[in-house]
Amino acid sequence: MKHLLHALEGRLANLPVPLAVELPAGRQLGAPNPAVTLRFRDRLALVALASGEIGRVGAAIVEGRVALEGGMRDLMAAAAGLLIRDPARDEHHGWWQRVLARARSMAAHTLAHDARHVQFHYDLSDAFYALWLDPRRVYSCAYYRTPDLSLAQAQEAKLDHICRKLRLSPGERFLDIGAGWGGLLLWSAEHYGVDATGITLSRNQHAHVQQLIQARGLEGRVRVQLCDYRELQVAQPFDKIASVGMFEHVGRAQMERYFGTVARLLRPGGLVLNHGITAGGVDNAQLGAGMGEFVEQYIFPGGELLHVSTVLHDMARAGLEMVDTENLRPHYARTLWAWSDGLEAQLPAARAVLAETVGDNDAERILRAYRLYLAGSALGFERGWMALHQMLASKPHGGAGTGPLAGAQSDYPFTRDYMYAPS
């Protein structure tokens, strides 16, 4: 223990933000005038900090075994300096470990388990999410088309960016897989005139979107269904499909089935845009330093991240041709900091709305978890431990002589100008 504490003192002296650590017996290490103080109440959490396992320290904060004093931005700047190894490092496993990982993924992503996982997170409290999301409650990476955009403006820019990439046109049949609180579904219908269908596993989101559809008089042209993507049956395929912030919940073992289902639901020549978080490392199953376990336990049970190369491989196996891929990683860092700052500015209100749903004790635990999750995720995207890719693909129809360009075999024009031209 003495050796670990000595090494910890050395790292504390070189942090970009002054941090103090109070040991269980009362002794204090680190800066005399800290921006952040961590007061440890047990030795196991202290060992985790000294070992660079910051995810386990986060869990100890959530559970009340470590008291935190200070702001999230300062805490994350210090946390990055306390790491001993890169949490996105590649982990090369043998064949037996890969078999076990696939078996765990298969078991975690049944229809029943996926529904419970989604409802655990998204059905927590609509009022809680409304405190720190934009007015449309778009819960995915925003697109800062210009640096001066607010969060709300950047989310609208993202919605429009997706619609433009898909070349949505009036009357087209459009599917939104994982429709959230309806931001993309309504934007596509109101601004591009499509016939829009959304699916979700969240009961709260389903009810909210149904209310919005009725309030805006969009019945008959927009609809939302409470169902799993694997259960969706349609009389005719869709012209365009989007999946935004959803495939992180699919699981590595189900990825081939997921893209196969997308291909089945898409008409020949149609386009699909898959927008989601991807892993920074090529082979690692989750973030190291205990961060993956933290997210699994407190935020997104069943979530799995894949490197973009793996995603594109599974997409291609389903018969979908990737025509454009864009990495929006820094955009997500800025989005998450906006969410984090928004939550920090609303802590008393957040505590109150959570207490109404889960009671005072659980409200404190959940609030601590979300504060660490949002700020920690912002740090992860800044550092490149995770990425955010928009992958646009077509389903070639086989007619080499038709399309915007000879050999296109789809609606995609094989130029990018249309995506970025002024609205």
Short mmCIF file of C-alpha atoms in Angstrom, two decimals:
data_model
loop_
_atom_site.label_atom_id
_atom_site.label_comp_id
_atom_site.label_asym_id
_atom_site.label_seq_id
_atom_site.Cartn_x
_atom_site.Cartn_y
_atom_site.Cartn_z
CA MET A 1 0.00 0.00 0.00
CA LYS A 2 2.84 2.40 0.81
CA HIS A 3 4.29 1.85 -2.65
CA LEU A 4 0.93 2.61 -4.29
CA LEU A 5 0.46 5.77 -2.22
CA HIS A 6 3.97 6.94 -3.08
CA ALA A 7 3.27 6.47 -6.80
CA LEU A 8 -0.09 8.22 -6.41
CA GLU A 9 1.56 11.22 -4.77
CA GLY A 10 3.89 11.51 -7.75
CA ARG A 11 0.99 11.55 -10.20
CA LEU A 12 -0.98 14.05 -8.10
CA ALA A 13 1.96 16.46 -8.28
CA ASN A 14 1.83 16.50 -12.09
CA LEU A 15 -1.88 16.88 -12.76
CA PRO A 16 -3.12 19.77 -14.95
CA VAL A 17 -5.73 20.58 -12.28
CA PRO A 18 -4.88 20.66 -8.53
CA LEU A 19 -6.50 17.66 -6.84
CA ALA A 20 -6.41 16.54 -3.22
CA VAL A 21 -7.03 13.03 -1.90
CA GLU A 22 -8.13 12.54 1.70
CA LEU A 23 -7.29 9.08 3.04
CA PRO A 24 -9.70 7.15 5.29
CA ALA A 25 -7.63 8.05 8.35
CA GLY A 26 -7.75 11.77 7.54
CA ARG A 27 -4.31 12.34 5.99
CA GLN A 28 -4.40 14.46 2.81
CA LEU A 29 -2.32 13.98 -0.31
CA GLY A 30 -1.94 16.33 -3.24
CA ALA A 31 -2.55 20.04 -3.70
CA PRO A 32 -3.00 22.27 -0.62
CA ASN A 33 -5.55 24.46 -2.46
CA PRO A 34 -7.32 21.96 -4.70
CA ALA A 35 -9.95 22.54 -7.37
CA VAL A 36 -11.17 19.00 -6.70
CA THR A 37 -11.12 16.94 -3.51
CA LEU A 38 -11.82 13.22 -3.19
CA ARG A 39 -12.52 12.03 0.35
CA PHE A 40 -12.04 8.26 0.58
CA ARG A 41 -13.98 6.25 3.13
CA ASP A 42 -12.53 2.82 2.30
CA ARG A 43 -9.22 1.38 1.20
CA LEU A 44 -10.47 -0.56 -1.85
CA ALA A 45 -11.50 2.63 -3.64
CA LEU A 46 -8.13 4.15 -2.76
CA VAL A 47 -6.32 1.16 -4.25
CA ALA A 48 -8.42 1.57 -7.41
CA LEU A 49 -7.34 5.22 -7.71
CA ALA A 50 -3.70 4.38 -7.15
CA SER A 51 -3.98 1.63 -9.81
CA GLY A 52 -5.50 3.99 -12.38
CA GLU A 53 -8.88 2.23 -12.31
CA ILE A 54 -10.89 5.43 -12.51
CA GLY A 55 -14.10 3.62 -13.44
CA ARG A 56 -14.03 1.84 -10.10
CA VAL A 57 -13.42 5.14 -8.36
CA GLY A 58 -16.48 6.46 -10.17
CA ALA A 59 -18.51 3.52 -8.87
CA ALA A 60 -17.30 4.29 -5.34
CA ILE A 61 -18.44 7.91 -5.76
CA VAL A 62 -21.87 6.72 -6.93
CA GLU A 63 -22.19 4.38 -3.96
CA GLY A 64 -21.07 7.03 -1.46
CA ARG A 65 -17.76 5.42 -0.52
CA VAL A 66 -15.90 8.42 -1.92
CA ALA A 67 -17.13 11.99 -1.45
CA LEU A 68 -16.53 14.37 -4.34
CA GLU A 69 -16.04 18.12 -4.02
CA GLY A 70 -15.49 20.10 -7.21
CA GLY A 71 -16.75 20.57 -10.73
CA MET A 72 -17.01 17.95 -13.46
CA ARG A 73 -14.67 19.66 -15.90
CA ASP A 74 -11.91 19.93 -13.31
CA LEU A 75 -12.50 16.35 -12.18
CA MET A 76 -12.17 15.00 -15.73
CA ALA A 77 -9.00 16.97 -16.41
CA ALA A 78 -7.52 15.39 -13.29
CA ALA A 79 -8.87 11.92 -14.10
CA ALA A 80 -7.09 11.86 -17.45
CA GLY A 81 -3.82 12.48 -15.65
CA LEU A 82 -4.42 9.66 -13.18
CA LEU A 83 -4.68 6.97 -15.85
CA ILE A 84 -1.79 4.52 -16.06
CA ARG A 85 -2.66 3.08 -19.48
CA ASP A 86 -4.74 3.96 -22.49
CA PRO A 87 -8.30 2.74 -21.82
CA ALA A 88 -8.88 2.28 -25.56
CA ARG A 89 -5.82 0.08 -26.03
CA ASP A 90 -6.32 -2.97 -28.23
CA GLU A 91 -6.81 -6.19 -26.30
CA HIS A 92 -5.99 -9.25 -28.40
CA HIS A 93 -7.76 -12.30 -27.04
CA GLY A 94 -7.43 -15.95 -27.90
CA TRP A 95 -10.12 -17.96 -29.60
CA TRP A 96 -11.64 -19.20 -26.31
CA GLN A 97 -12.06 -15.67 -24.95
CA ARG A 98 -13.72 -14.65 -28.21
CA VAL A 99 -16.13 -17.60 -27.98
CA LEU A 100 -17.05 -16.64 -24.40
CA ALA A 101 -17.54 -12.98 -25.37
CA ARG A 102 -19.85 -13.98 -28.20
CA ALA A 103 -21.83 -16.28 -25.90
CA ARG A 104 -22.24 -13.47 -23.36
CA SER A 105 -23.35 -11.11 -26.13
CA MET A 106 -25.91 -13.61 -27.41
CA ALA A 107 -27.32 -14.12 -23.91
CA ALA A 108 -27.50 -10.38 -23.22
CA HIS A 109 -29.39 -9.47 -26.39
CA THR A 110 -32.56 -11.50 -26.41
CA LEU A 111 -35.80 -9.66 -27.13
CA ALA A 112 -36.71 -9.56 -23.45
CA HIS A 113 -33.27 -8.47 -22.25
CA ASP A 114 -32.94 -5.70 -24.83
CA ALA A 115 -36.34 -4.30 -23.87
CA ARG A 116 -35.36 -4.25 -20.18
CA HIS A 117 -31.99 -2.65 -20.99
CA VAL A 118 -33.57 0.15 -23.01
CA GLN A 119 -36.28 0.81 -20.43
CA PHE A 120 -33.68 0.85 -17.61
CA HIS A 121 -32.05 3.86 -19.24
CA TYR A 122 -34.60 5.73 -21.33
CA ASP A 123 -37.62 5.28 -19.05
CA LEU A 124 -35.83 6.71 -16.03
CA SER A 125 -37.68 10.06 -16.08
CA ASP A 126 -38.71 12.24 -19.01
CA ALA A 127 -38.60 15.29 -16.73
CA PHE A 128 -34.98 14.50 -15.79
CA TYR A 129 -33.82 14.30 -19.41
CA ALA A 130 -35.75 17.45 -20.31
CA LEU A 131 -33.63 19.42 -17.82
CA TRP A 132 -30.39 19.06 -19.81
CA LEU A 133 -31.31 18.01 -23.36
CA ASP A 134 -32.39 20.49 -26.04
CA PRO A 135 -36.12 21.30 -26.41
CA ARG A 136 -36.56 18.49 -28.98
CA ARG A 137 -34.86 16.04 -26.56
CA VAL A 138 -32.45 14.82 -29.22
CA TYR A 139 -30.31 12.35 -27.26
CA SER A 140 -27.45 11.78 -29.70
CA CYS A 141 -24.42 13.60 -31.10
CA ALA A 142 -25.17 17.11 -32.38
CA TYR A 143 -23.60 18.58 -35.52
CA TYR A 144 -21.84 21.92 -35.02
CA ARG A 145 -21.97 23.01 -38.62
CA THR A 146 -20.51 26.36 -37.50
CA PRO A 147 -18.70 27.00 -34.19
CA ASP A 148 -21.24 29.55 -32.94
CA LEU A 149 -24.24 27.20 -32.81
CA SER A 150 -26.10 26.57 -29.58
CA LEU A 151 -26.90 23.00 -28.55
CA ALA A 152 -30.47 23.33 -29.87
CA GLN A 153 -29.26 24.73 -33.19
CA ALA A 154 -26.60 22.03 -33.52
CA GLN A 155 -29.17 19.31 -32.92
CA GLU A 156 -31.39 20.72 -35.64
CA ALA A 157 -28.34 20.89 -37.91
CA LYS A 158 -27.73 17.19 -37.17
CA LEU A 159 -31.31 16.24 -37.98
CA ASP A 160 -31.08 18.12 -41.26
CA HIS A 161 -27.63 16.65 -42.02
CA ILE A 162 -29.10 13.15 -41.78
CA CYS A 163 -32.12 14.00 -43.94
CA ARG A 164 -29.89 15.57 -46.59
CA LYS A 165 -27.48 12.64 -46.62
CA LEU A 166 -30.45 10.32 -47.19
CA ARG A 167 -31.80 12.63 -49.94
CA LEU A 168 -35.26 12.46 -48.43
CA SER A 169 -38.06 13.53 -50.78
CA PRO A 170 -41.80 14.15 -50.31
CA GLY A 171 -43.85 10.97 -50.24
CA GLU A 172 -40.96 8.61 -49.58
CA ARG A 173 -41.41 5.88 -46.96
CA PHE A 174 -38.91 6.57 -44.16
CA LEU A 175 -38.07 4.37 -41.16
CA ASP A 176 -36.38 5.66 -37.99
CA ILE A 177 -35.00 2.73 -35.95
CA GLY A 178 -34.76 3.82 -32.33
CA ALA A 179 -36.83 6.97 -32.70
CA GLY A 180 -36.13 8.41 -29.24
CA TRP A 181 -38.34 11.36 -28.34
CA GLY A 182 -39.23 11.86 -32.01
CA GLY A 183 -36.80 14.56 -33.11
CA LEU A 184 -35.76 13.01 -36.44
CA LEU A 185 -39.16 11.47 -37.10
CA LEU A 186 -40.96 14.81 -36.89
CA TRP A 187 -38.19 16.82 -38.60
CA SER A 188 -38.22 14.50 -41.61
CA ALA A 189 -42.00 14.69 -41.94
CA GLU A 190 -42.34 18.43 -41.43
CA HIS A 191 -39.31 19.57 -43.45
CA TYR A 192 -39.02 16.85 -46.11
CA GLY A 193 -42.59 15.63 -46.51
CA VAL A 194 -41.89 11.92 -45.98
CA ASP A 195 -44.25 9.26 -44.71
CA ALA A 196 -42.41 8.43 -41.47
CA THR A 197 -42.45 5.38 -39.22
CA GLY A 198 -40.51 5.16 -35.99
CA ILE A 199 -39.88 2.24 -33.65
CA THR A 200 -38.68 2.25 -30.05
CA LEU A 201 -38.53 -0.06 -27.03
CA SER A 202 -39.01 2.81 -24.57
CA ARG A 203 -42.55 3.10 -23.23
CA ASN A 204 -41.98 6.71 -22.14
CA GLN A 205 -40.64 7.75 -25.53
CA HIS A 206 -43.41 5.93 -27.36
CA ALA A 207 -46.08 7.78 -25.38
CA HIS A 208 -44.32 11.12 -25.81
CA VAL A 209 -43.99 10.78 -29.58
CA GLN A 210 -47.62 9.73 -29.96
CA GLN A 211 -48.65 12.90 -28.15
CA LEU A 212 -46.45 15.04 -30.42
CA ILE A 213 -47.88 13.41 -33.56
CA GLN A 214 -51.42 14.21 -32.43
CA ALA A 215 -50.55 17.73 -31.28
CA ARG A 216 -49.01 18.56 -34.68
CA GLY A 217 -51.78 16.98 -36.73
CA LEU A 218 -49.49 14.41 -38.35
CA GLU A 219 -51.68 11.34 -37.89
CA GLY A 220 -51.77 9.24 -41.03
CA ARG A 221 -48.35 10.47 -42.18
CA VAL A 222 -46.28 9.78 -39.06
CA ARG A 223 -46.53 6.84 -36.69
CA VAL A 224 -44.48 5.24 -33.92
CA GLN A 225 -44.53 1.61 -32.84
CA LEU A 226 -43.39 0.01 -29.60
CA CYS A 227 -41.44 -2.93 -30.99
CA ASP A 228 -38.01 -4.46 -31.49
CA TYR A 229 -36.33 -4.06 -34.87
CA ARG A 230 -36.32 -7.87 -35.17
CA GLU A 231 -40.11 -7.97 -34.88
CA LEU A 232 -40.97 -5.26 -37.42
CA GLN A 233 -42.97 -6.58 -40.37
CA VAL A 234 -44.04 -4.36 -43.27
CA ALA A 235 -46.09 -4.87 -46.43
CA GLN A 236 -43.54 -3.05 -48.58
CA PRO A 237 -39.93 -2.00 -47.93
CA PHE A 238 -38.90 1.54 -47.02
CA ASP A 239 -37.21 3.97 -49.40
CA LYS A 240 -34.86 5.32 -46.74
CA ILE A 241 -33.85 4.19 -43.24
CA ALA A 242 -32.01 5.91 -40.39
CA SER A 243 -30.72 4.39 -37.17
CA VAL A 244 -29.44 7.02 -34.74
CA GLY A 245 -27.85 6.17 -31.41
CA MET A 246 -29.40 2.71 -31.45
CA PHE A 247 -26.95 0.13 -32.75
CA GLU A 248 -24.78 0.50 -29.62
CA HIS A 249 -27.52 -1.58 -27.96
CA VAL A 250 -27.53 -4.31 -30.61
CA GLY A 251 -24.55 -6.35 -29.41
CA ARG A 252 -21.63 -7.83 -31.33
CA ALA A 253 -23.30 -11.24 -31.65
CA GLN A 254 -26.45 -9.70 -33.17
CA MET A 255 -24.78 -7.25 -35.56
CA GLU A 256 -25.05 -9.48 -38.64
CA ARG A 257 -28.75 -10.05 -37.93
CA TYR A 258 -29.25 -6.32 -37.35
CA PHE A 259 -27.85 -5.27 -40.72
CA GLY A 260 -29.60 -8.21 -42.38
CA THR A 261 -32.89 -6.92 -40.99
CA VAL A 262 -32.09 -3.39 -42.19
CA ALA A 263 -31.36 -4.75 -45.67
CA ARG A 264 -34.66 -6.68 -45.65
CA LEU A 265 -36.60 -3.54 -44.73
CA LEU A 266 -34.93 -1.37 -47.41
CA ARG A 267 -36.01 -1.33 -51.05
CA PRO A 268 -33.41 -2.04 -53.77
CA GLY A 269 -31.63 1.23 -54.57
CA GLY A 270 -32.58 2.78 -51.21
CA LEU A 271 -30.27 4.40 -48.66
CA VAL A 272 -29.65 3.77 -44.97
CA LEU A 273 -27.74 5.96 -42.53
CA ASN A 274 -26.34 4.34 -39.39
CA HIS A 275 -25.29 6.93 -36.80
CA GLY A 276 -23.68 5.56 -33.65
CA ILE A 277 -20.82 5.33 -31.18
CA THR A 278 -17.88 3.19 -32.23
CA ALA A 279 -14.89 1.93 -30.28
CA GLY A 280 -11.57 3.76 -30.38
CA GLY A 281 -9.61 0.50 -30.21
CA VAL A 282 -9.78 -2.13 -32.92
CA ASP A 283 -10.17 -5.23 -30.76
CA ASN A 284 -11.11 -4.10 -27.24
CA ALA A 285 -14.58 -5.18 -26.16
CA GLN A 286 -15.08 -2.14 -23.92
CA LEU A 287 -13.14 0.76 -22.39
CA GLY A 288 -10.49 -0.23 -19.89
CA ALA A 289 -9.58 1.28 -16.51
CA GLY A 290 -12.97 0.13 -15.18
CA MET A 291 -14.89 2.60 -17.34
CA GLY A 292 -16.70 -0.01 -19.40
CA GLU A 293 -17.91 -1.76 -16.25
CA PHE A 294 -19.14 1.57 -14.84
CA VAL A 295 -21.29 2.28 -17.90
CA GLU A 296 -22.59 -1.31 -17.95
CA GLN A 297 -23.63 -1.17 -14.30
CA TYR A 298 -25.10 2.30 -13.98
CA ILE A 299 -26.01 3.64 -17.41
CA PHE A 300 -26.33 1.28 -20.39
CA PRO A 301 -26.60 -2.40 -19.41
CA GLY A 302 -25.96 -4.56 -22.44
CA GLY A 303 -24.23 -1.82 -24.43
CA GLU A 304 -21.37 -2.92 -26.69
CA LEU A 305 -19.07 -0.86 -28.89
CA LEU A 306 -17.40 -2.06 -32.10
CA HIS A 307 -14.66 -0.47 -34.15
CA VAL A 308 -15.93 1.15 -37.34
CA SER A 309 -14.01 -1.40 -39.42
CA THR A 310 -16.01 -4.22 -37.81
CA VAL A 311 -19.28 -2.38 -38.36
CA LEU A 312 -18.52 -1.83 -42.04
CA HIS A 313 -17.59 -5.50 -42.38
CA ASP A 314 -20.96 -6.61 -40.97
CA MET A 315 -22.77 -4.04 -43.09
CA ALA A 316 -21.12 -5.35 -46.24
CA ARG A 317 -21.96 -8.96 -45.36
CA ALA A 318 -25.62 -7.93 -45.33
CA GLY A 319 -25.36 -6.72 -48.92
CA LEU A 320 -25.20 -3.01 -48.09
CA GLU A 321 -22.62 -0.91 -49.94
CA MET A 322 -20.96 1.81 -47.86
CA VAL A 323 -20.99 5.01 -49.92
CA ASP A 324 -19.98 7.60 -47.31
CA THR A 325 -18.56 7.51 -43.78
CA GLU A 326 -18.05 10.57 -41.57
CA ASN A 327 -16.46 10.73 -38.12
CA LEU A 328 -18.13 13.31 -35.85
CA ARG A 329 -16.10 12.45 -32.73
CA PRO A 330 -15.27 16.04 -31.59
CA HIS A 331 -18.88 17.04 -32.19
CA TYR A 332 -19.94 14.47 -29.61
CA ALA A 333 -17.42 15.74 -27.10
CA ARG A 334 -18.92 19.21 -27.40
CA THR A 335 -22.47 17.80 -27.23
CA LEU A 336 -21.70 15.87 -24.06
CA TRP A 337 -20.09 18.88 -22.40
CA ALA A 338 -23.23 20.87 -23.23
CA TRP A 339 -25.34 18.15 -21.59
CA SER A 340 -22.98 17.95 -18.62
CA ASP A 341 -22.95 21.70 -18.09
CA GLY A 342 -26.74 21.74 -18.45
CA LEU A 343 -27.15 19.09 -15.76
CA GLU A 344 -24.66 20.81 -13.43
CA ALA A 345 -26.73 24.00 -13.72
CA GLN A 346 -29.89 22.10 -12.73
CA LEU A 347 -28.72 19.83 -9.90
CA PRO A 348 -31.44 20.75 -7.33
CA ALA A 349 -34.19 20.34 -9.93
CA ALA A 350 -32.67 17.08 -11.18
CA ARG A 351 -32.50 15.74 -7.64
CA ALA A 352 -36.14 16.66 -7.08
CA VAL A 353 -37.55 15.07 -10.25
CA LEU A 354 -35.56 11.87 -9.71
CA ALA A 355 -36.73 11.68 -6.09
CA GLU A 356 -40.33 11.79 -7.32
CA THR A 357 -39.65 8.73 -9.45
CA VAL A 358 -37.24 6.58 -7.40
CA GLY A 359 -37.04 8.09 -3.92
CA ASP A 360 -34.38 10.22 -2.26
CA ASN A 361 -31.62 7.61 -1.80
CA ASP A 362 -31.73 6.23 -5.32
CA ALA A 363 -32.06 9.76 -6.71
CA GLU A 364 -28.69 10.70 -5.21
CA ARG A 365 -27.03 7.58 -6.63
CA ILE A 366 -28.50 8.07 -10.10
CA LEU A 367 -27.59 11.76 -10.16
CA ARG A 368 -23.98 11.03 -9.20
CA ALA A 369 -23.83 8.34 -11.89
CA TYR A 370 -25.13 10.61 -14.64
CA ARG A 371 -22.84 13.48 -13.65
CA LEU A 372 -19.84 11.17 -14.00
CA TYR A 373 -21.18 9.49 -17.13
CA LEU A 374 -21.81 12.67 -19.11
CA ALA A 375 -18.53 14.34 -18.20
CA GLY A 376 -16.55 11.11 -18.50
CA SER A 377 -18.00 10.44 -21.94
CA ALA A 378 -17.10 13.96 -23.05
CA LEU A 379 -13.54 13.26 -21.96
CA GLY A 380 -13.56 9.92 -23.80
CA PHE A 381 -14.57 11.50 -27.09
CA GLU A 382 -12.05 14.31 -26.69
CA ARG A 383 -9.26 11.79 -26.11
CA GLY A 384 -10.31 9.44 -28.92
CA TRP A 385 -11.21 6.52 -26.68
CA MET A 386 -14.52 6.43 -28.55
CA ALA A 387 -15.72 7.81 -31.87
CA LEU A 388 -19.02 8.68 -33.55
CA HIS A 389 -19.53 7.56 -37.13
CA GLN A 390 -22.29 8.27 -39.61
CA MET A 391 -22.17 5.45 -42.16
CA LEU A 392 -24.28 5.94 -45.28
CA ALA A 393 -24.95 2.81 -47.33
CA SER A 394 -27.05 1.78 -50.29
CA LYS A 395 -28.75 -1.45 -51.24
CA PRO A 396 -27.64 -1.90 -54.87
CA HIS A 397 -30.48 -2.87 -57.18
CA GLY A 398 -28.27 -4.54 -59.81
CA GLY A 399 -29.19 -2.29 -62.71
CA ALA A 400 -25.80 -0.99 -63.75
CA GLY A 401 -27.23 1.29 -66.42
CA THR A 402 -29.58 3.28 -64.15
CA GLY A 403 -29.19 5.80 -61.36
CA PRO A 404 -27.77 9.33 -61.01
CA LEU A 405 -24.48 8.06 -62.48
CA ALA A 406 -23.90 5.02 -64.66
CA GLY A 407 -23.24 2.08 -62.34
CA ALA A 408 -24.61 3.82 -59.25
CA GLN A 409 -27.26 1.12 -58.76
CA SER A 410 -28.94 3.28 -56.09
CA ASP A 411 -30.22 6.75 -55.24
CA TYR A 412 -26.74 7.86 -54.19
CA PRO A 413 -25.21 10.36 -56.68
CA PHE A 414 -21.58 9.51 -55.79
CA THR A 415 -20.79 13.14 -55.12
CA ARG A 416 -20.86 14.88 -51.76
CA ASP A 417 -21.88 18.39 -52.77
CA TYR A 418 -25.54 17.86 -51.93
CA MET A 419 -24.72 17.09 -48.28
CA TYR A 420 -22.97 20.34 -47.51
CA ALA A 421 -24.45 22.97 -49.83
CA PRO A 422 -26.20 25.84 -48.01
CA SER A 423 -29.79 25.03 -47.06
#
